[in-house]
mmCIF file of C-alpha atoms and ligand atoms in Angstrom:
data_model
loop_
_atom_site.group_PDB
_atom_site.id
_atom_site.type_symbol
_atom_site.label_atom_id
_atom_site.label_comp_id
_atom_site.label_asym_id
_atom_site.label_seq_id
_atom_site.Cartn_x
_atom_site.Cartn_y
_atom_site.Cartn_z
ATOM 1 C CA MET Q 27 14.280 13.988 -2.959
ATOM 2 C CA ILE Q 28 12.222 10.854 -3.485
ATOM 3 C CA VAL Q 29 14.125 7.618 -3.943
ATOM 4 C CA ALA Q 30 12.412 4.814 -5.863
ATOM 5 C CA LYS Q 31 12.896 1.372 -4.343
ATOM 6 C CA ASN Q 32 13.769 -1.721 -6.347
ATOM 7 C CA ASN Q 33 11.941 -5.031 -5.977
ATOM 8 C CA GLU Q 34 14.438 -6.462 -3.472
ATOM 9 C CA GLN Q 35 14.124 -3.377 -1.301
ATOM 10 C CA ILE Q 36 10.336 -3.504 -1.479
ATOM 11 C CA ALA Q 37 10.526 -7.191 -0.505
ATOM 12 C CA LEU Q 38 12.448 -6.233 2.653
ATOM 13 C CA MET Q 39 9.866 -3.552 3.416
ATOM 14 C CA ARG Q 40 7.200 -6.228 2.944
ATOM 15 C CA ARG Q 41 8.963 -8.356 5.562
ATOM 16 C CA ALA Q 42 8.964 -5.386 7.929
ATOM 17 C CA GLY Q 43 5.302 -4.845 7.037
ATOM 18 C CA ILE Q 44 4.363 -8.386 7.987
ATOM 19 C CA VAL Q 45 5.981 -7.812 11.397
ATOM 20 C CA VAL Q 46 3.945 -4.622 11.796
ATOM 21 C CA ALA Q 47 0.768 -6.509 10.863
ATOM 22 C CA GLU Q 48 1.573 -9.097 13.532
ATOM 23 C CA MET Q 49 2.198 -6.358 16.114
ATOM 24 C CA HIS Q 50 -1.297 -5.053 15.399
ATOM 25 C CA GLU Q 51 -2.864 -8.487 15.535
ATOM 26 C CA ARG Q 52 -1.265 -9.388 18.891
ATOM 27 C CA VAL Q 53 -1.940 -5.981 20.451
ATOM 28 C CA ARG Q 54 -5.567 -6.141 19.444
ATOM 29 C CA GLU Q 55 -5.979 -9.677 20.822
ATOM 30 C CA PHE Q 56 -4.456 -8.583 24.128
ATOM 31 C CA ALA Q 57 -6.405 -5.335 24.493
ATOM 32 C CA ARG Q 58 -9.389 -5.514 26.867
ATOM 33 C CA PRO Q 59 -10.768 -3.535 29.812
ATOM 34 C CA GLY Q 60 -8.183 -3.220 32.599
ATOM 35 C CA VAL Q 61 -5.136 -3.649 30.361
ATOM 36 C CA THR Q 62 -2.783 -0.650 30.303
ATOM 37 C CA THR Q 63 -1.377 0.934 27.171
ATOM 38 C CA LEU Q 64 2.083 0.058 28.552
ATOM 39 C CA ASP Q 65 0.990 -3.620 28.517
ATOM 40 C CA LEU Q 66 0.192 -3.191 24.820
ATOM 41 C CA ASP Q 67 3.670 -1.803 24.243
ATOM 42 C CA ALA Q 68 5.162 -4.902 25.909
ATOM 43 C CA VAL Q 69 3.151 -7.147 23.572
ATOM 44 C CA ALA Q 70 4.424 -5.201 20.554
ATOM 45 C CA ARG Q 71 8.036 -5.336 21.807
ATOM 46 C CA LYS Q 72 7.834 -9.123 22.031
ATOM 47 C CA VAL Q 73 6.653 -9.376 18.408
ATOM 48 C CA LEU Q 74 9.617 -7.248 17.293
ATOM 49 C CA ALA Q 75 12.062 -9.380 19.300
ATOM 50 C CA ASP Q 76 10.555 -12.678 18.118
ATOM 51 C CA ASN Q 77 10.986 -11.556 14.499
ATOM 52 C CA GLY Q 78 14.488 -10.104 14.875
ATOM 53 C CA ALA Q 79 13.113 -6.696 13.910
ATOM 54 C CA GLU Q 80 14.111 -3.305 15.262
ATOM 55 C CA SER Q 81 11.810 -0.498 16.316
ATOM 56 C CA ASN Q 82 11.665 2.736 14.349
ATOM 57 C CA PHE Q 83 9.540 4.385 17.048
ATOM 58 C CA LEU Q 84 11.714 3.701 20.103
ATOM 59 C CA GLY Q 85 14.107 6.616 20.562
ATOM 60 C CA TYR Q 86 12.616 8.595 17.675
ATOM 61 C CA HIS Q 87 13.159 12.176 18.919
ATOM 62 C CA GLY Q 88 13.290 10.484 22.334
ATOM 63 C CA PHE Q 89 9.984 8.578 22.018
ATOM 64 C CA PRO Q 90 10.025 5.952 24.805
ATOM 65 C CA ALA Q 91 7.985 3.090 23.289
ATOM 66 C CA VAL Q 92 7.625 0.887 20.185
ATOM 67 C CA ILE Q 93 3.996 1.862 19.550
ATOM 68 C CA CYS Q 94 1.906 4.987 19.966
ATOM 69 C CA THR Q 95 -1.350 4.481 21.860
ATOM 70 C CA SER Q 96 -3.961 7.198 21.429
ATOM 71 C CA PRO Q 97 -7.340 6.612 23.106
ATOM 72 C CA ASN Q 98 -10.647 8.339 22.321
ATOM 73 C CA ASP Q 99 -10.100 12.070 21.665
ATOM 74 C CA MET Q 100 -6.363 11.523 21.208
ATOM 75 C CA ILE Q 101 -5.488 11.654 17.509
ATOM 76 C CA VAL Q 102 -1.894 10.417 17.363
ATOM 77 C CA HIS Q 103 1.462 10.082 19.171
ATOM 78 C CA GLY Q 104 0.124 8.969 22.568
ATOM 79 C CA ILE Q 105 2.799 7.519 24.867
ATOM 80 C CA PRO Q 106 2.028 4.102 26.395
ATOM 81 C CA ASP Q 107 1.608 4.482 30.161
ATOM 82 C CA ALA Q 108 -0.436 3.239 33.128
ATOM 83 C CA THR Q 109 -3.717 4.313 31.497
ATOM 84 C CA ARG Q 110 -6.170 1.405 31.729
ATOM 85 C CA LEU Q 111 -8.411 0.647 28.803
ATOM 86 C CA GLU Q 112 -12.112 0.797 29.582
ATOM 87 C CA GLU Q 113 -15.136 -0.814 28.010
ATOM 88 C CA GLY Q 114 -16.381 1.445 25.232
ATOM 89 C CA ASP Q 115 -13.045 3.159 24.557
ATOM 90 C CA ILE Q 116 -11.622 3.361 21.107
ATOM 91 C CA ILE Q 117 -7.851 3.251 20.776
ATOM 92 C CA SER Q 118 -5.543 4.138 17.922
ATOM 93 C CA VAL Q 119 -2.363 2.083 17.817
ATOM 94 C CA ASP Q 120 0.489 3.132 15.531
ATOM 95 C CA ALA Q 121 3.296 0.604 15.058
ATOM 96 C CA GLY Q 122 6.466 0.293 13.015
ATOM 97 C CA ALA Q 123 9.333 -2.108 12.382
ATOM 98 C CA ILE Q 124 12.702 -2.233 10.626
ATOM 99 C CA ILE Q 125 14.104 -5.294 8.836
ATOM 100 C CA GLN Q 126 17.667 -5.023 7.506
ATOM 101 C CA GLY Q 127 17.408 -1.250 7.512
ATOM 102 C CA TRP Q 128 14.023 -1.094 5.741
ATOM 103 C CA HIS Q 129 10.985 0.399 7.437
ATOM 104 C CA ALA Q 130 7.243 -0.206 7.592
ATOM 105 C CA ASP Q 131 4.589 1.791 9.444
ATOM 106 C CA ALA Q 132 0.875 1.187 10.038
ATOM 107 C CA ALA Q 133 -1.925 2.284 12.356
ATOM 108 C CA ARG Q 134 -5.292 0.855 13.351
ATOM 109 C CA THR Q 135 -8.123 2.091 15.557
ATOM 110 C CA PHE Q 136 -10.355 -0.422 17.318
ATOM 111 C CA GLY Q 137 -12.911 -0.603 20.094
ATOM 112 C CA ILE Q 138 -12.545 -2.063 23.581
ATOM 113 C CA GLY Q 139 -15.595 -4.261 24.087
ATOM 114 C CA GLU Q 140 -18.832 -2.677 22.948
ATOM 115 C CA VAL Q 141 -18.512 0.804 21.482
ATOM 116 C CA THR Q 142 -21.200 3.274 20.462
ATOM 117 C CA LYS Q 143 -22.567 3.153 16.934
ATOM 118 C CA GLU Q 144 -21.132 6.627 16.447
ATOM 119 C CA ALA Q 145 -17.634 5.488 17.411
ATOM 120 C CA GLN Q 146 -17.885 2.432 15.167
ATOM 121 C CA ARG Q 147 -19.008 4.552 12.238
ATOM 122 C CA LEU Q 148 -16.063 6.922 12.705
ATOM 123 C CA MET Q 149 -13.628 3.995 12.634
ATOM 124 C CA ASP Q 150 -15.323 2.413 9.613
ATOM 125 C CA VAL Q 151 -15.297 5.672 7.652
ATOM 126 C CA THR Q 152 -11.640 6.334 8.497
ATOM 127 C CA GLU Q 153 -10.637 2.882 7.280
ATOM 128 C CA GLU Q 154 -12.737 3.397 4.169
ATOM 129 C CA SER Q 155 -11.000 6.733 3.547
ATOM 130 C CA LEU Q 156 -7.619 4.992 3.742
ATOM 131 C CA ASN Q 157 -8.783 2.373 1.252
ATOM 132 C CA ALA Q 158 -10.010 5.098 -1.099
ATOM 133 C CA GLY Q 159 -6.579 6.720 -0.910
ATOM 134 C CA ILE Q 160 -4.800 3.415 -1.530
ATOM 135 C CA ALA Q 161 -6.896 2.823 -4.650
ATOM 136 C CA GLU Q 162 -5.346 5.999 -6.114
ATOM 137 C CA ILE Q 163 -1.766 4.722 -5.678
ATOM 138 C CA VAL Q 164 -1.160 4.010 -9.344
ATOM 139 C CA GLU Q 165 1.825 5.109 -11.417
ATOM 140 C CA GLY Q 166 1.111 8.476 -13.017
ATOM 141 C CA ASN Q 167 -1.603 9.496 -10.574
ATOM 142 C CA ARG Q 168 -0.946 12.556 -8.463
ATOM 143 C CA LEU Q 169 -0.780 13.012 -4.703
ATOM 144 C CA GLY Q 170 -3.742 15.364 -5.032
ATOM 145 C CA ASP Q 171 -5.804 12.465 -6.397
ATOM 146 C CA LEU Q 172 -4.978 10.474 -3.270
ATOM 147 C CA GLY Q 173 -5.685 13.358 -0.892
ATOM 148 C CA ALA Q 174 -8.949 14.207 -2.604
ATOM 149 C CA ALA Q 175 -10.133 10.593 -2.410
ATOM 150 C CA VAL Q 176 -9.414 10.380 1.336
ATOM 151 C CA GLN Q 177 -11.003 13.755 1.990
ATOM 152 C CA GLN Q 178 -14.110 12.965 -0.007
ATOM 153 C CA VAL Q 179 -14.879 9.839 2.018
ATOM 154 C CA ALA Q 180 -14.210 11.480 5.399
ATOM 155 C CA GLU Q 181 -15.965 14.770 4.741
ATOM 156 C CA GLY Q 182 -18.733 13.048 2.816
ATOM 157 C CA ALA Q 183 -19.592 11.238 6.057
ATOM 158 C CA GLY Q 184 -19.713 14.551 7.937
ATOM 159 C CA TYR Q 185 -16.291 14.256 9.570
ATOM 160 C CA SER Q 186 -13.129 16.399 9.446
ATOM 161 C CA VAL Q 187 -9.668 15.539 8.177
ATOM 162 C CA VAL Q 188 -6.719 16.576 10.339
ATOM 163 C CA ARG Q 189 -4.447 19.015 8.464
ATOM 164 C CA GLU Q 190 -1.420 19.421 10.741
ATOM 165 C CA TYR Q 191 -0.249 15.810 10.463
ATOM 166 C CA VAL Q 192 0.177 14.001 7.171
ATOM 167 C CA GLY Q 193 1.450 10.798 5.588
ATOM 168 C CA HIS Q 194 4.952 10.405 4.222
ATOM 169 C CA GLY Q 195 7.356 8.557 2.030
ATOM 170 C CA ILE Q 196 9.103 5.664 3.762
ATOM 171 C CA GLY Q 197 12.136 3.482 3.048
ATOM 172 C CA THR Q 198 15.502 3.503 4.823
ATOM 173 C CA ALA Q 199 13.979 6.124 7.110
ATOM 174 C CA MET Q 200 10.486 6.123 8.608
ATOM 175 C CA HIS Q 201 9.790 9.624 7.326
ATOM 176 C CA GLU Q 202 10.987 10.407 3.817
ATOM 177 C CA ASP Q 203 9.750 12.774 1.143
ATOM 178 C CA PRO Q 204 7.114 13.415 -0.020
ATOM 179 C CA GLN Q 205 4.583 14.618 2.510
ATOM 180 C CA ILE Q 206 1.203 13.048 1.776
ATOM 181 C CA PRO Q 207 -1.751 15.170 2.925
ATOM 182 C CA ASN Q 208 -5.129 13.570 3.537
ATOM 183 C CA TYR Q 209 -6.760 16.337 1.533
ATOM 184 C CA GLY Q 210 -6.104 17.801 -1.857
ATOM 185 C CA ARG Q 211 -7.342 18.476 -5.345
ATOM 186 C CA ARG Q 212 -7.489 16.008 -8.182
ATOM 187 C CA GLY Q 213 -4.888 16.619 -10.874
ATOM 188 C CA LYS Q 214 -2.611 18.530 -8.477
ATOM 189 C CA GLY Q 215 0.617 17.598 -6.782
ATOM 190 C CA MET Q 216 3.490 15.270 -7.491
ATOM 191 C CA ARG Q 217 3.087 12.316 -9.820
ATOM 192 C CA MET Q 218 3.456 8.848 -8.327
ATOM 193 C CA ARG Q 219 6.252 6.756 -9.827
ATOM 194 C CA LEU Q 220 7.071 3.057 -9.844
ATOM 195 C CA GLY Q 221 9.042 2.098 -6.739
ATOM 196 C CA HIS Q 222 7.773 4.946 -4.603
ATOM 197 C CA VAL Q 223 6.565 3.756 -1.212
ATOM 198 C CA TYR Q 224 4.116 5.797 0.816
ATOM 199 C CA ALA Q 225 2.725 5.662 4.332
ATOM 200 C CA VAL Q 226 -0.822 6.939 3.948
ATOM 201 C CA GLU Q 227 -2.464 7.767 7.261
ATOM 202 C CA PRO Q 228 -5.791 9.571 7.485
ATOM 203 C CA MET Q 229 -6.616 10.998 10.898
ATOM 204 C CA VAL Q 230 -10.333 11.684 10.947
ATOM 205 C CA ASN Q 231 -12.125 13.688 13.651
ATOM 206 C CA ALA Q 232 -15.789 13.259 14.543
ATOM 207 C CA GLY Q 233 -16.063 17.013 15.116
ATOM 208 C CA SER Q 234 -13.879 19.837 13.892
ATOM 209 C CA ALA Q 235 -10.392 19.385 12.429
ATOM 210 C CA GLY Q 236 -8.571 21.362 15.120
ATOM 211 C CA THR Q 237 -5.787 19.747 17.143
ATOM 212 C CA LYS Q 238 -3.726 20.537 20.197
ATOM 213 C CA VAL Q 239 -0.611 19.009 21.729
ATOM 214 C CA LEU Q 240 -0.670 18.047 25.415
ATOM 215 C CA ALA Q 241 1.980 19.082 27.941
ATOM 216 C CA ASP Q 242 3.960 15.857 27.387
ATOM 217 C CA GLY Q 243 4.979 17.356 24.040
ATOM 218 C CA TRP Q 244 3.762 14.281 22.134
ATOM 219 C CA SER Q 245 0.074 13.515 22.583
ATOM 220 C CA VAL Q 246 -2.089 15.205 19.953
ATOM 221 C CA VAL Q 247 -5.787 15.511 20.861
ATOM 222 C CA THR Q 248 -8.837 16.988 19.189
ATOM 223 C CA ALA Q 249 -9.332 20.636 20.109
ATOM 224 C CA ASP Q 250 -13.062 20.006 20.678
ATOM 225 C CA GLY Q 251 -12.620 16.844 22.787
ATOM 226 C CA ARG Q 252 -14.532 14.647 20.342
ATOM 227 C CA LEU Q 253 -13.360 11.259 19.076
ATOM 228 C CA SER Q 254 -10.689 10.725 16.436
ATOM 229 C CA ALA Q 255 -9.624 7.649 14.447
ATOM 230 C CA HIS Q 256 -6.402 6.834 12.586
ATOM 231 C CA PHE Q 257 -5.714 4.177 9.957
ATOM 232 C CA GLU Q 258 -2.399 3.825 8.139
ATOM 233 C CA ASP Q 259 -0.700 1.439 5.765
ATOM 234 C CA THR Q 260 2.615 1.353 3.901
ATOM 235 C CA ILE Q 261 2.010 0.966 0.167
ATOM 236 C CA ALA Q 262 4.345 0.516 -2.817
ATOM 237 C CA VAL Q 263 3.621 1.801 -6.334
ATOM 238 C CA THR Q 264 4.072 -1.246 -8.569
ATOM 239 C CA ASP Q 265 3.311 -2.034 -12.195
ATOM 240 C CA ASP Q 266 0.559 -4.198 -10.753
ATOM 241 C CA GLY Q 267 -1.030 -1.246 -8.918
ATOM 242 C CA PRO Q 268 -0.852 -0.509 -5.182
ATOM 243 C CA GLN Q 269 0.886 -3.167 -3.088
ATOM 244 C CA VAL Q 270 -0.076 -2.852 0.575
ATOM 245 C CA LEU Q 271 2.977 -4.001 2.561
ATOM 246 C CA THR Q 272 1.457 -3.901 6.038
ATOM 247 C CA ARG Q 273 -1.509 -6.254 5.695
ATOM 248 C CA VAL Q 274 -1.350 -10.040 5.724
HETATM 249 MG MG1 MG Z 22 3.352 7.239 9.628
#
């Protein structure tokens, strides 16, 4: 069941979204060669505490941190640890926050120092694919329109879209109905309605789409060992078009 949110509820999600945007900003400022992914988690925890926000990641099915940190060939769900960032790495950071019971969720991938042109292009295309999906978040459009738009940008650039992990509705829980694939066919799927709020999150692989989960039970990596990027925002369907809640 998909619950439409009213304007007050969306306003609370916007407040949570601004906290998530700040988590990303601070983490990115702090990230440099030699810093560990656990250090990044500490930065994100401080932003949550300073804003009186709760974490939706910490304790989620036992997840031990407030952000996911997924470097290089890791797609999503990496656990912050003693891994030190190195010049030329790319890292995907997924962050979330709760304000008065309302959730927001967003991910960004960025480079540590100088990255290869190939890595930069992958990140740029993934962000562009997210933006193409967001542009489809208009009342009456279908989820297939969104998925097709994301897929077209990613595959048009010669990359692959991950199939096993998808976006989701979001509200009083981080993961609500519907599931939002990053692929699809125009004119197919559920119609978007006013007050729906979606977390759209393309995961784009430089090589093939295949994934595998590491022995920690969380970390998802590319099956072929090539790079992957992940961009996500939380977006409300409004009568004014898509309202992105997780960007300042
Ligand atoms: Mg998400």
